[in-house]
Coordinates of C-alpha atoms in Angstrom, one line a residue:
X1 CA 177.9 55.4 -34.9
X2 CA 178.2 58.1 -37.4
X3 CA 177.7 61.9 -36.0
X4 CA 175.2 62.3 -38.8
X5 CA 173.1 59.3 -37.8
X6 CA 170.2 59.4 -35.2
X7 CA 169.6 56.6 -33.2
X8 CA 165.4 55.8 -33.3
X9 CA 163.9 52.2 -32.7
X10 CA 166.1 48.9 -32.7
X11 CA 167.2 47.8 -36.0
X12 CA 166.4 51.2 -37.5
X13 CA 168.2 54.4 -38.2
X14 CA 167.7 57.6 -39.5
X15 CA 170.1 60.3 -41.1
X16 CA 170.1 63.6 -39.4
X17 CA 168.8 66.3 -42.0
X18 CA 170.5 69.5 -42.6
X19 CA 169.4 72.6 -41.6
X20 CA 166.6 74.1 -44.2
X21 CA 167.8 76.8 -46.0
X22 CA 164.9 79.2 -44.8
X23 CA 166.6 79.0 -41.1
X24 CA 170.1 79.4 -42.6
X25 CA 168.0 82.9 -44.0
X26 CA 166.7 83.3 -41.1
X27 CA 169.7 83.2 -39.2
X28 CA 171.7 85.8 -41.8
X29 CA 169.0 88.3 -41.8
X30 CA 168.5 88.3 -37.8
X31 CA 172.5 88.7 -37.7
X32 CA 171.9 92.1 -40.1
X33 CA 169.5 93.3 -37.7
X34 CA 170.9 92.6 -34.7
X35 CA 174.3 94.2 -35.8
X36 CA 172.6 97.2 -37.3
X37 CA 173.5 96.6 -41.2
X38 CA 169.6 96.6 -41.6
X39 CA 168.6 99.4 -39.3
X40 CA 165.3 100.0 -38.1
X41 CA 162.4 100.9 -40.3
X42 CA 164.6 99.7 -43.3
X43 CA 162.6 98.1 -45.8
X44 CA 163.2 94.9 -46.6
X45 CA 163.0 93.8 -50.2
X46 CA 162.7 90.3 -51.2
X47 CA 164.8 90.7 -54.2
X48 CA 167.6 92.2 -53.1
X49 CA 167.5 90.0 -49.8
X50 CA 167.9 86.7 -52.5
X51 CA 170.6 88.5 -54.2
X52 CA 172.7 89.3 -51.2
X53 CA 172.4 85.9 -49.6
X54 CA 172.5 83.9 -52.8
X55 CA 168.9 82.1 -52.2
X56 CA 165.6 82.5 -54.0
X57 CA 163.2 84.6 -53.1
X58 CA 161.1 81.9 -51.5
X59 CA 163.1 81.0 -48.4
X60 CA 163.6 84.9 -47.9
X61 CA 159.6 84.9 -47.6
X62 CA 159.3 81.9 -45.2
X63 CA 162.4 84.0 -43.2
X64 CA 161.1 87.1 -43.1
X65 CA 157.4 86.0 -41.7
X66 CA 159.6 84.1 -39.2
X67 CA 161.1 87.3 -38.1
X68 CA 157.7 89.2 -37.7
X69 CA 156.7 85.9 -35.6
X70 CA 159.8 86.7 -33.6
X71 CA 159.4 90.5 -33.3
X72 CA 162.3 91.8 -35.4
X73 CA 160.3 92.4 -38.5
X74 CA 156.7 93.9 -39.7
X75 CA 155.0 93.3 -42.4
X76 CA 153.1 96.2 -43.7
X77 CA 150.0 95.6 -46.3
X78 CA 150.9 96.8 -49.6
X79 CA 154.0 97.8 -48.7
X80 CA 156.4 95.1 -47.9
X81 CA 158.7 93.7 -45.1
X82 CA 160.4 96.6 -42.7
X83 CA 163.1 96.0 -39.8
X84 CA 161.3 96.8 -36.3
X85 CA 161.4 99.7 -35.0
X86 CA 161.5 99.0 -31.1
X87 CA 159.4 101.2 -28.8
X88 CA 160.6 103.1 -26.1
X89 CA 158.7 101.1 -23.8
X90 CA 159.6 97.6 -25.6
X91 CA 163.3 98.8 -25.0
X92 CA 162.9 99.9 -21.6
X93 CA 161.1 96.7 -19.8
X94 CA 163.4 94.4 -21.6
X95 CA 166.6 96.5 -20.9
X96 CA 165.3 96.4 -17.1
X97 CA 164.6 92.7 -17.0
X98 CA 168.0 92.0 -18.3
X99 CA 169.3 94.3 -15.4
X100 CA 167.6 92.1 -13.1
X101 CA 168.9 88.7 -14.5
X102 CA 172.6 90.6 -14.8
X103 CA 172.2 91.8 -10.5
X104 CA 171.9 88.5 -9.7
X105 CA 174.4 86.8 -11.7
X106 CA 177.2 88.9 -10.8
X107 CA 176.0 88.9 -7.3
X108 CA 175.7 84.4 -7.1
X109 CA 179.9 84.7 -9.5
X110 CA 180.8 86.4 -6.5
X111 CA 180.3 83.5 -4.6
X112 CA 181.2 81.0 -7.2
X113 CA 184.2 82.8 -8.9
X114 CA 187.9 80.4 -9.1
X115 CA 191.0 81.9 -10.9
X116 CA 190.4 80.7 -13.9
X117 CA 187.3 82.6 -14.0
X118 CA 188.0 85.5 -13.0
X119 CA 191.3 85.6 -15.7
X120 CA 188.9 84.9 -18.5
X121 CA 186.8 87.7 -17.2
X122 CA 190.0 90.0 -16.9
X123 CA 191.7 88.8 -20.5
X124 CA 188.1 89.5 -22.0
X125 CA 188.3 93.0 -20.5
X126 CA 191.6 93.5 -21.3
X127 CA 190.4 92.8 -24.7
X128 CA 187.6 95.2 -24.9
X129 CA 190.0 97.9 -24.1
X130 CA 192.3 97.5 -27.3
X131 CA 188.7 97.3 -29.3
X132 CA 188.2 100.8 -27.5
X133 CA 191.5 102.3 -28.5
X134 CA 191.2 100.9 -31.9
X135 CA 187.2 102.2 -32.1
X136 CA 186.3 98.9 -33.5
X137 CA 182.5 99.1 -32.0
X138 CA 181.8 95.3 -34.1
X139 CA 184.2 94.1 -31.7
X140 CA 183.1 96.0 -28.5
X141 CA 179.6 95.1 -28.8
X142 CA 180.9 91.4 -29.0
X143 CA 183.5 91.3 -26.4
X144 CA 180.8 92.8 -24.2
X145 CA 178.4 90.3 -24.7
X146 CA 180.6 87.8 -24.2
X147 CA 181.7 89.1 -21.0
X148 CA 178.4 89.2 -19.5
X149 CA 178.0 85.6 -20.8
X150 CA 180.8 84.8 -18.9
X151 CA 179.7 86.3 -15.8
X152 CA 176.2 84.7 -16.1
X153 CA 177.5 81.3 -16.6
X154 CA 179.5 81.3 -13.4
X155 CA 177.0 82.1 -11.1
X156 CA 176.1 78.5 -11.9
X157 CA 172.5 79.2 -12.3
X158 CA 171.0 77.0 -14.9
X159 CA 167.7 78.9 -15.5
X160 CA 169.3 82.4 -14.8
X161 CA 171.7 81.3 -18.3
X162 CA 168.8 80.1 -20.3
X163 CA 166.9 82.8 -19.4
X164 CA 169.8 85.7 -20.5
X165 CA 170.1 83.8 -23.7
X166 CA 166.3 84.3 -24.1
X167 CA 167.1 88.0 -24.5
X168 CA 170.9 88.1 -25.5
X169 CA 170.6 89.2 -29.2
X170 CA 168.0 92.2 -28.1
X171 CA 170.3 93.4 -25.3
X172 CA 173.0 93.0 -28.3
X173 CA 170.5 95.4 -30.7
X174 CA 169.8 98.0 -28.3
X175 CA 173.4 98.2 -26.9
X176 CA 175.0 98.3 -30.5
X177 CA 174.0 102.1 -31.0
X178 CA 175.3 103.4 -27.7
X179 CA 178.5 101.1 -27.5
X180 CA 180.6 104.2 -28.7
X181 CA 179.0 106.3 -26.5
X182 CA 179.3 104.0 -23.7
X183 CA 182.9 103.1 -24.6
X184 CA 185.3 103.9 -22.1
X185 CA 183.0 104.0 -19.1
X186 CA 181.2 100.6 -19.8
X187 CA 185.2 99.0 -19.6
X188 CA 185.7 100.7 -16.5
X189 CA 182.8 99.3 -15.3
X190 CA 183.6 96.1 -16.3
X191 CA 187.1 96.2 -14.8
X192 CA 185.0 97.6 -11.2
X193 CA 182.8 94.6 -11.8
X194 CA 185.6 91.5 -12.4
X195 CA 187.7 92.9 -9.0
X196 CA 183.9 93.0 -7.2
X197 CA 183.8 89.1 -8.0
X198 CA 187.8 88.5 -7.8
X199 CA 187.2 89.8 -4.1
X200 CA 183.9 87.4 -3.6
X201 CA 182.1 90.4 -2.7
X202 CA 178.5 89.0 -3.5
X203 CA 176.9 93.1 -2.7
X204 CA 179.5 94.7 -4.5
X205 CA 179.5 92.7 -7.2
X206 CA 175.8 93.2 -7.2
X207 CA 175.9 96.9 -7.2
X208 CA 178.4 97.4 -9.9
X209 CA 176.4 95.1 -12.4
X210 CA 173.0 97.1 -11.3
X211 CA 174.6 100.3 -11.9
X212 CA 176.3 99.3 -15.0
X213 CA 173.0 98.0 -16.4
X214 CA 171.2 101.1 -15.5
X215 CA 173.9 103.2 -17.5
X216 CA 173.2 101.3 -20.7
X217 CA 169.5 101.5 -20.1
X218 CA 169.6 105.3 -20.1
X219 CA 172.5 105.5 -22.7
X220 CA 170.0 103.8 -25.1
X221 CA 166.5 105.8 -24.0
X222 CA 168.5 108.9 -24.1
X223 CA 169.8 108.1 -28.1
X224 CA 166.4 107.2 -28.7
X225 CA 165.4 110.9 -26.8
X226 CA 167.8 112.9 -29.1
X227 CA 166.9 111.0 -32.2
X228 CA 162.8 111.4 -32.0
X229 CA 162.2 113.5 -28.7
X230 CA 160.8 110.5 -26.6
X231 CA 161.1 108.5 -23.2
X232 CA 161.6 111.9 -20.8
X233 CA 159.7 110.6 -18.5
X234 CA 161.1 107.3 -18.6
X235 CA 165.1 108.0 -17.6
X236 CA 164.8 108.7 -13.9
X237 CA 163.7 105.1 -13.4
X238 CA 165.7 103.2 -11.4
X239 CA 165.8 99.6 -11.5

């Protein structure tokens, strides 16, 4: 059977559609956000959207109330489509969710961990150190999130991996603007964190990835402090 056929009732079949054009839209403009080329607050306009991506302005409409559906865009009577400016609370209880799904995996790829593992986890690290010494933050911010993939996946928890993908591209916003400032540190931490599960130390393991989350967590509530004075009270929580 062909790849692009679908199998439905005997005797029948059915050709599997591409994907509509407004998810392809979709799909670009969440990657602009996500990576910071459309920053928050940005407005959004229609026209120039089309342009960039080539489409009609109608796809970029159906996209864009997609993305307010989704939370990464708001639309704004009389004024037009704007990137999403995340609260400092909305920031915060997802950053310490994530922390929570990130303890336990690296505590259950402790137990799990075989060589081959741990040397993808190593050569990813080792990786994330040249993007460091080159200051190539594109590349930092997706080595890291590739890392902590990594990790997740081999604590061979179904539901703890569908659940981190639930929240990947946020942690990937919110750590984007801090991975410079994080930089050296985080790949230290990373390197603390791969010899934690190398070792099998489950606790270790566990305390490294806690501590490493919390870092981020504050990196990003103390950017957000210095660009508009919030979150004070919020950066001696612990999670």
């Amino acid at each position: 059977m062909s790849v692009s056929e679908t199998p439905t009732e005997p005797g029948s079949r059915r050709i599997a559609r591409p994907v509509p054009l407004r998810e392809s839209v979709y799909t670009a403009i969440l990657d602009m956000i996500v990576s910071r080329s459309l920053e928050p607050g940005q407005h959004l306009v229609e026209s120039e959207l089309a342009v960039m991506l080539g489409v009609s302005r109608q796809p970029v409409r159906e996209a864009l109330q997609w993305l307010k559906n989704d939370g990464w865009v708001d639309l704004r009577p009389g004024l037009g489509a704007f990137v999403h400016t995340p609260t400092v609370e909305e920031a915060d209880q997802l950053l310490a969710v994530r922390s929570l799904l990130e303890t336990e995996s690296a505590r259950l790829a402790a137990t799990c961990a075989d060589a081959d593992g741990v040397s993808r986890l190593r050569e990813l690290c080792d990786r994330g150190h040249a993007a460091l010494g080159s200051e190539d933050v594109a590349t930092m911010v997706a080595l890291n999130a590739e890392l902590h993939a990594a990790v997740m996946k081999m604590s061979g928890n179904d539901v703890l991996v569908e659940l981190a993908a639930q929240v990947d591209r946020r942690v990937r916003w919110y750590y984007t603007p801090v991975a410079r400032h994080r930089g050296k540190q985080s790949w230290i931490e990373h390197a603390a964190l791969i010899d934690a599960i190398a070792a099998g130390d489950a606790e270790e393991a566990a305390k490294v990835m806690a501590a490493h989350t919390e870092h981020t967590r504050r990196s990003y509530l103390e950017q957000r402090d210095d660009a508009d004075g919030s979150a004070p009270a919020l950066r001696g929580r612990v999670h």
